[in-house]
Tab-separated table of C-alpha atoms in Angstrom:
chain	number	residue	atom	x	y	z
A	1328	UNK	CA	39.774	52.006	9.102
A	1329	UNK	CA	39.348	51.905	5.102
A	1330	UNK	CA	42.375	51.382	3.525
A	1331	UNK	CA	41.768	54.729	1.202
A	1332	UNK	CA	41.778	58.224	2.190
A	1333	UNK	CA	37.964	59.051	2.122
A	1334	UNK	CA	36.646	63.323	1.909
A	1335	UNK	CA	34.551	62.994	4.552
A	1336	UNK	CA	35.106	60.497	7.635
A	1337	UNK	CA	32.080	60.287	10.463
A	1338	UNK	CA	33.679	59.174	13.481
A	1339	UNK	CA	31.826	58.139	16.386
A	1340	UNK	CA	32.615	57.393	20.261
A	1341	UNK	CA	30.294	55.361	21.852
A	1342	UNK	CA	29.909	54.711	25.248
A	1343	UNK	CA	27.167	53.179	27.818
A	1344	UNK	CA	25.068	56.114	28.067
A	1345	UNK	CA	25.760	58.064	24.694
A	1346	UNK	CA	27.352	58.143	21.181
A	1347	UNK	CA	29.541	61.008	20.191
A	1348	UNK	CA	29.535	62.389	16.891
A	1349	UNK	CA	32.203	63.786	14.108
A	1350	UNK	CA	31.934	64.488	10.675
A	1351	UNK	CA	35.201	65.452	9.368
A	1352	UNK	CA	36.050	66.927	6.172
A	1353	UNK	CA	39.538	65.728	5.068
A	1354	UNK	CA	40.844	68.514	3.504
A	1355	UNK	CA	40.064	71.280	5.749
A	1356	UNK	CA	39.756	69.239	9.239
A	1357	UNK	CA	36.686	71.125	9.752
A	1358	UNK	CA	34.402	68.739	11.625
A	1359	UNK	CA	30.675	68.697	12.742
A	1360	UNK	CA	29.867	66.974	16.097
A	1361	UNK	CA	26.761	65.485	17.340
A	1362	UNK	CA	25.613	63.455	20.188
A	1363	UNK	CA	22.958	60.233	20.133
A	1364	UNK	CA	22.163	57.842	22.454
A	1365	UNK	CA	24.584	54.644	22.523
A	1366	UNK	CA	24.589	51.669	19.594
A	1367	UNK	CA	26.026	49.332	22.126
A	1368	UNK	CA	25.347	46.031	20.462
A	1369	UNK	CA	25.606	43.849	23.985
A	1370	UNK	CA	22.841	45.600	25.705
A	1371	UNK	CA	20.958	46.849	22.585
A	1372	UNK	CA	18.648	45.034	20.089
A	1373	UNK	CA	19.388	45.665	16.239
A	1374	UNK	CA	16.489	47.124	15.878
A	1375	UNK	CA	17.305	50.066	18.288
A	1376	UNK	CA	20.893	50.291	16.852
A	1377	UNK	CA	19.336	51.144	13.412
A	1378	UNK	CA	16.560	53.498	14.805
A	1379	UNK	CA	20.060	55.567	16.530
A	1380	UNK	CA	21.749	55.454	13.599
A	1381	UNK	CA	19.106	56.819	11.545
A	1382	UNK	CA	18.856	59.285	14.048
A	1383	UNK	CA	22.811	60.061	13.186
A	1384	UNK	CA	22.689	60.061	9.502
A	1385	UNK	CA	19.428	62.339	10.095
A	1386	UNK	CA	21.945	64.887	11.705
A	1387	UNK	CA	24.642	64.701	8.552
A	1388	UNK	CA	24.013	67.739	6.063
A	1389	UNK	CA	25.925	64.956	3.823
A	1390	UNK	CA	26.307	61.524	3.629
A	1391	UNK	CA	29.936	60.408	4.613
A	1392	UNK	CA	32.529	58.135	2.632
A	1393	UNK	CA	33.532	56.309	5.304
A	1394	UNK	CA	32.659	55.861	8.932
A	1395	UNK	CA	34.638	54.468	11.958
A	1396	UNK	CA	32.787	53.662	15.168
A	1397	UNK	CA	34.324	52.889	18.552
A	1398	UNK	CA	31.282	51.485	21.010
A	1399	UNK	CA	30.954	49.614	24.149
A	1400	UNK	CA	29.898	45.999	23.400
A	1401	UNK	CA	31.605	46.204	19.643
A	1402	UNK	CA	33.017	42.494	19.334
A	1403	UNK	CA	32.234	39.151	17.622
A	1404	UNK	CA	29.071	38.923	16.101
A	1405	UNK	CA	27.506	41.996	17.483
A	1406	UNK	CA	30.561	44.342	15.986
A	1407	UNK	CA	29.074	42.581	12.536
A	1408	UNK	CA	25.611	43.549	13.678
A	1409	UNK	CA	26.915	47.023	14.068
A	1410	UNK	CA	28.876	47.365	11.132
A	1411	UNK	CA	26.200	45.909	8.622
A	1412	UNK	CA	23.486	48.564	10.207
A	1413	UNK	CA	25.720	51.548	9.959
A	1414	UNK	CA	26.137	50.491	6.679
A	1415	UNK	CA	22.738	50.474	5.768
A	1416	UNK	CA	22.290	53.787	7.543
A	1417	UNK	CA	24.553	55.742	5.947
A	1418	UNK	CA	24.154	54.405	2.404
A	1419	UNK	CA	27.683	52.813	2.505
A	1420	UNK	CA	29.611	49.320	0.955
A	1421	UNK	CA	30.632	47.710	4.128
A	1422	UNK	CA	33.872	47.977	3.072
A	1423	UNK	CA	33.754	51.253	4.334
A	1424	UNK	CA	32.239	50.814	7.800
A	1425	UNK	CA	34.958	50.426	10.390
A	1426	UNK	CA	33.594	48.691	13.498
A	1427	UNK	CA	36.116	48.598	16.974
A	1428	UNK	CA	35.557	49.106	20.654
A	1429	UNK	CA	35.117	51.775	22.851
A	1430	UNK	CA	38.204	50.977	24.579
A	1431	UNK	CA	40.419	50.771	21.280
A	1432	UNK	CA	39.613	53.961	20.365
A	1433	UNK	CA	40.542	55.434	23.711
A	1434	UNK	CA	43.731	54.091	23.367
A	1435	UNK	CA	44.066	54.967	19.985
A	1436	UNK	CA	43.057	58.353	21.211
A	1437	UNK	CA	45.770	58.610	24.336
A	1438	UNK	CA	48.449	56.613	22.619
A	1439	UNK	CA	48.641	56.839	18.802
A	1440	UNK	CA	51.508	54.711	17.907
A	1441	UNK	CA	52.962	54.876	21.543
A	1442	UNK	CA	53.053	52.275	24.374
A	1443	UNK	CA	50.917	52.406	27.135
A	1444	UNK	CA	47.892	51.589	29.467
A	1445	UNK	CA	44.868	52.723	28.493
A	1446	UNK	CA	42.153	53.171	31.037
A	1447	UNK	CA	38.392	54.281	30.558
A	1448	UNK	CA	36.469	55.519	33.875
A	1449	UNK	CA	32.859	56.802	33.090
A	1450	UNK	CA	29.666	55.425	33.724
A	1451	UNK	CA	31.695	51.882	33.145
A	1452	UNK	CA	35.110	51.161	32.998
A	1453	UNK	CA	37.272	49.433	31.121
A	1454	UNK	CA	41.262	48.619	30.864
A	1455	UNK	CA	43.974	47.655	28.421
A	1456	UNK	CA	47.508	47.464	27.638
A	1457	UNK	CA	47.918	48.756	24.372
A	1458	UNK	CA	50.767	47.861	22.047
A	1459	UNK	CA	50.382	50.823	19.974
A	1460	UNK	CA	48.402	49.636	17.302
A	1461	UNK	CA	46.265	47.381	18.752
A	1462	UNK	CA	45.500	46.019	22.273
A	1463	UNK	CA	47.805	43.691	23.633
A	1464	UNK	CA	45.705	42.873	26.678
A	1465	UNK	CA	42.958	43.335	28.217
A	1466	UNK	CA	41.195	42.734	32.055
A	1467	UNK	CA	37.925	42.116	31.756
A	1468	UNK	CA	35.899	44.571	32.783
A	1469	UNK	CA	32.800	42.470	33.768
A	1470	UNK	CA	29.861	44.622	33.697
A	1471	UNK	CA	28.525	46.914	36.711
A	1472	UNK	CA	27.543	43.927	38.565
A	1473	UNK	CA	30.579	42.071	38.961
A	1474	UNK	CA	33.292	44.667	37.670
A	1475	UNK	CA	33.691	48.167	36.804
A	1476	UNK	CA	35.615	49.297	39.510
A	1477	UNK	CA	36.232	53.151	39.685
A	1478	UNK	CA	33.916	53.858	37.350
A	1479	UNK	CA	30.391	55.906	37.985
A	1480	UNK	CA	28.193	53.065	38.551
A	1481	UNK	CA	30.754	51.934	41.141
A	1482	UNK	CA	30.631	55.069	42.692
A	1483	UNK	CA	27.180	55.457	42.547
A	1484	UNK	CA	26.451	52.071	44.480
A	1485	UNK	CA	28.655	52.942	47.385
A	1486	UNK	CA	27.032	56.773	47.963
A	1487	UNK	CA	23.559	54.728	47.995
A	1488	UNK	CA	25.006	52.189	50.409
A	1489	UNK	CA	25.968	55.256	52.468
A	1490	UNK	CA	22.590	56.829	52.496
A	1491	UNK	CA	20.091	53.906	52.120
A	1492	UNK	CA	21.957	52.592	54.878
A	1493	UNK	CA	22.079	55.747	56.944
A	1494	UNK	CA	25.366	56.178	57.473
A	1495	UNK	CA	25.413	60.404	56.507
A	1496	UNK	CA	25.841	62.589	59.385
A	1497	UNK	CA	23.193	65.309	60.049
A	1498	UNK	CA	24.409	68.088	57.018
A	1499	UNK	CA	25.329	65.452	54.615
A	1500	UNK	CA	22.141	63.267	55.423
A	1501	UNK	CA	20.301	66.833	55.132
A	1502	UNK	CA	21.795	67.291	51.251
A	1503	UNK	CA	21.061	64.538	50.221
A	1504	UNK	CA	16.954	64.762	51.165
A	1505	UNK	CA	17.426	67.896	49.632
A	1506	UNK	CA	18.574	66.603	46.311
A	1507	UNK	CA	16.792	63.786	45.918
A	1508	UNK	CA	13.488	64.580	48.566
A	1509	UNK	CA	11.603	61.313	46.652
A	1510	UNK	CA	14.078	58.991	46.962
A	1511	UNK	CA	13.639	55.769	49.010
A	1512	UNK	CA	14.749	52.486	49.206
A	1513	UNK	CA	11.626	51.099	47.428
A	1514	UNK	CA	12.494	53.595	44.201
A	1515	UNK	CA	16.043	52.507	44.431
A	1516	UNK	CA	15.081	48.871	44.215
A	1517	UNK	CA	12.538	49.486	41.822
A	1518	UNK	CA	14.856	51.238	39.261
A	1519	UNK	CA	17.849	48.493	39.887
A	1520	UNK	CA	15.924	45.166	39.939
A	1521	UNK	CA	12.788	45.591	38.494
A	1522	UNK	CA	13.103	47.985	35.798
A	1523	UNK	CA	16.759	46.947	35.012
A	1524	UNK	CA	17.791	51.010	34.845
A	1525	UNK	CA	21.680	49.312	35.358
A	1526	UNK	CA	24.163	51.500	35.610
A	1527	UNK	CA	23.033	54.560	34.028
A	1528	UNK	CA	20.583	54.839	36.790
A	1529	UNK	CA	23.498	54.245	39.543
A	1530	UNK	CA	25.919	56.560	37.885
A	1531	UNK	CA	23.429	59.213	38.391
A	1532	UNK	CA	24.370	59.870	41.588
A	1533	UNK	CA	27.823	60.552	40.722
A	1534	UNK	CA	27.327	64.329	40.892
A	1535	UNK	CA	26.298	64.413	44.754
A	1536	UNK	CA	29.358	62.505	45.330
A	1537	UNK	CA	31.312	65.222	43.406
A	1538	UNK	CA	29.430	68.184	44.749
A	1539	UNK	CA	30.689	67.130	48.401
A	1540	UNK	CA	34.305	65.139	47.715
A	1541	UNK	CA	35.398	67.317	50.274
A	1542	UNK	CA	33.545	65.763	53.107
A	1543	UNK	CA	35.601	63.408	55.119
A	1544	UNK	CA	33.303	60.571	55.039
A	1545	UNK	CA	32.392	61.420	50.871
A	1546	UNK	CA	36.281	61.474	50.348
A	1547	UNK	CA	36.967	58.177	52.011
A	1548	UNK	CA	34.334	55.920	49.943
A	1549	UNK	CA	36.185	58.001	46.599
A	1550	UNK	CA	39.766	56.810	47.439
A	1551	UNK	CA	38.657	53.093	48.440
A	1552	UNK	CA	36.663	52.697	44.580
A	1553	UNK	CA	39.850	54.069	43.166
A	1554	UNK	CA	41.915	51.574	45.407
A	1555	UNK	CA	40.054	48.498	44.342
A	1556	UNK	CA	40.732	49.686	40.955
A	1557	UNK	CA	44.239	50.876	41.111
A	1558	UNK	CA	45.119	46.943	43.094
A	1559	UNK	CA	42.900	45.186	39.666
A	1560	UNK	CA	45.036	47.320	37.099
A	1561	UNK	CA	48.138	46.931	39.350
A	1562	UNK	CA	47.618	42.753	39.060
A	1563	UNK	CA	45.967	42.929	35.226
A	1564	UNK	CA	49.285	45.230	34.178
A	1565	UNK	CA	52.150	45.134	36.049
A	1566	UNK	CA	53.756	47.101	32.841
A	1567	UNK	CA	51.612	50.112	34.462
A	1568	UNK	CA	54.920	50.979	36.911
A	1569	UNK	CA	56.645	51.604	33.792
A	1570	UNK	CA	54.821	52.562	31.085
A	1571	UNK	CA	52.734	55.799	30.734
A	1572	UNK	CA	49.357	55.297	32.035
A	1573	UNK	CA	46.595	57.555	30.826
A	1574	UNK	CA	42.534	58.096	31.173
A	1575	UNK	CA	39.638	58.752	29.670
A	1576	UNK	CA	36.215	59.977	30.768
A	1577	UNK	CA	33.808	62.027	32.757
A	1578	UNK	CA	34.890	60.392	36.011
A	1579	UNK	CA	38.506	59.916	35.361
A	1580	UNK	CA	37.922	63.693	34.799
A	1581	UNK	CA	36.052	64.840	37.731
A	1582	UNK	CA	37.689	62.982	40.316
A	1583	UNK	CA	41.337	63.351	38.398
A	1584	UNK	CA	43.219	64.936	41.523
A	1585	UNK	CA	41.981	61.999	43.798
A	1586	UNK	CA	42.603	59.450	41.401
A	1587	UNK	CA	46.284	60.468	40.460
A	1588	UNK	CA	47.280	60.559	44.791
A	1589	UNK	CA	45.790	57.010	44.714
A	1590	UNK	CA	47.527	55.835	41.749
A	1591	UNK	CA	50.536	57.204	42.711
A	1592	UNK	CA	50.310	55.588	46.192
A	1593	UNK	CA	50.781	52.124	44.307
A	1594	UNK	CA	53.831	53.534	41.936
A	1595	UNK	CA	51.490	54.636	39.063
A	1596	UNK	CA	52.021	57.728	37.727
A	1597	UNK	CA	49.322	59.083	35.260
A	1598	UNK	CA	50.233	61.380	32.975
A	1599	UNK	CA	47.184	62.499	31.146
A	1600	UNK	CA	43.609	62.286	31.545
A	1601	UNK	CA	41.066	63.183	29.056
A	1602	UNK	CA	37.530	63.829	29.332
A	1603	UNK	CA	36.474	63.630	25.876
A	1604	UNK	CA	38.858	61.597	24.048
A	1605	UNK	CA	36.559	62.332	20.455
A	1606	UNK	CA	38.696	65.057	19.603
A	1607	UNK	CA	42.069	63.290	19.864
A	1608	UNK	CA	40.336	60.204	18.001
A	1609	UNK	CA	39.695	63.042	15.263
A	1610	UNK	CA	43.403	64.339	15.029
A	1611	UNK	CA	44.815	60.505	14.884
A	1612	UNK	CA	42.518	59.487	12.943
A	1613	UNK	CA	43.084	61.541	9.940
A	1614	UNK	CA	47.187	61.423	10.696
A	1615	UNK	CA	46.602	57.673	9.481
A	1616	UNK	CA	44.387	58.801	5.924
């Protein structure tokens, strides 16, 4: 964060499928939000990064005094990447570009000054034990390919299993023509391996799952994802039986009920999820200027 107390403050939450957007004025606490695509500097090229944030600063009716951006990816040299293209994008001394991840500012979001483990569950997901004012640990979350359990992409892949593989009884099986009637398993291995759609793609399918949670079979394959993930945070933190544990993001969100009974099967007790965690970035955010 810049060490003075700017006007106006963009803030930005940036994710694996989209960036969201706050312009803040400082003395009224008015602020105007946006939403881009992501500026995720492991999966995207500087050249795309710049082309998003011009696409940002296109949105501002004013350039900012200072930004702070929280993305996916945002570490070593490609949080440098980041920061020296926002500054160029928004006409600012790089002094006051403040680059962290996606996972900091959840916590920062959920915990302030406090204690606690913070956990991200959207289209990724991502874990840390955060000492309030910075993260004391983190497991590594390892991609969709060989992590992210509980998140969308994890979820995803085990409702395709189901149906690829045939294992829907008659009314589910029927649903799910009926939602996706062009789907087959040459599309789904097109998307996946050949044009490298990743876990966007896979998280798409997140909303059948939701639509029918109820369904026995639907409701199993939800509590098992949350039980691999529950046992990794269990092992990664075993602070979480003490401390408060909190979430962030759309799937965190929609599947909230289930999550907490799994959780709480291990001795976890969550006391908050979030959906959006921009707006509580917002209010700690300025309580620091």
């Amino acid at each position: 964060m810049p060490t003075t107390s700017p006007a106006t403050l963009l803030i930005a939450d940036c994710g694996a499928t989209s960036g969201k957007w706050a312009l803040v004025d400082r003395a009224t606490g008015c602020a105007r939000r946006f939403v881009t695509g992501p500026v995720n500097p492991a999966v995207y090229n500087p050249s795309h990064i710049a082309a998003t944030l011009a696409e940002a600063s296109g949105r501002l009716p004013m350039p900012p005094d200072a930004v702070a951006i929280y993305a996916a990816g945002a570490i070593g040299p490609g949080a440098q990447m980041l920061a020296r293209e926002a500054a160029a994008a928004f006409g600012l001394r790089i002094e006051a570009v403040s680059v962290d991840t996606d996972l900091a500012g959840a916590a920062t979001a959920l915990f302030g000054t406090e204690r606690g483990v913070a956990c991200i569950l959207g289209t990724g997901s991502n874990t840390c034990l955060w000492s309030g004012s910075s993260i004391e640990r983190n497991m590594r979350p390892m991609g969709y390919i060989l992590g992210d359990e509980g998140s969308g992409a994890a979820l995803g892949a085990s409702m395709l299993r189901m149906a690829l593989r045939h294992r829907l009884d008659s009314p589910l099986a029927a649903a799910w023509a009926a939602a996706y009637p062009d789907l087959d398993y040459p599309s789904v291995v097109e998307a996946v391996y050949r044009r490298h759609e990743g876990s966007g793609y896979i998280a798409s399918f997140v909303p059948f799952v939701a639509a029918h949670k109820d369904h026995p079979a639907i409701a199993a394959m939800i509590a098992a994802t949350f039980r691999r993930f529950v046992e990794e945070l269990s092992a990664s933190y075993p602070e979480a039986g003490e401390l408060p544990v909190r979430f962030t993001g759309g799937v965190a969100h929609a599947f909230g009920q289930e999550l907490k009974e799994v959780a709480a099967s291990y001795g976890i007790m969550v006391d908050m999820i979030v959906r959006d965690p921009l707006d509580m970035l917002v209010g700690r955010l300025l309580g620091r200027l």
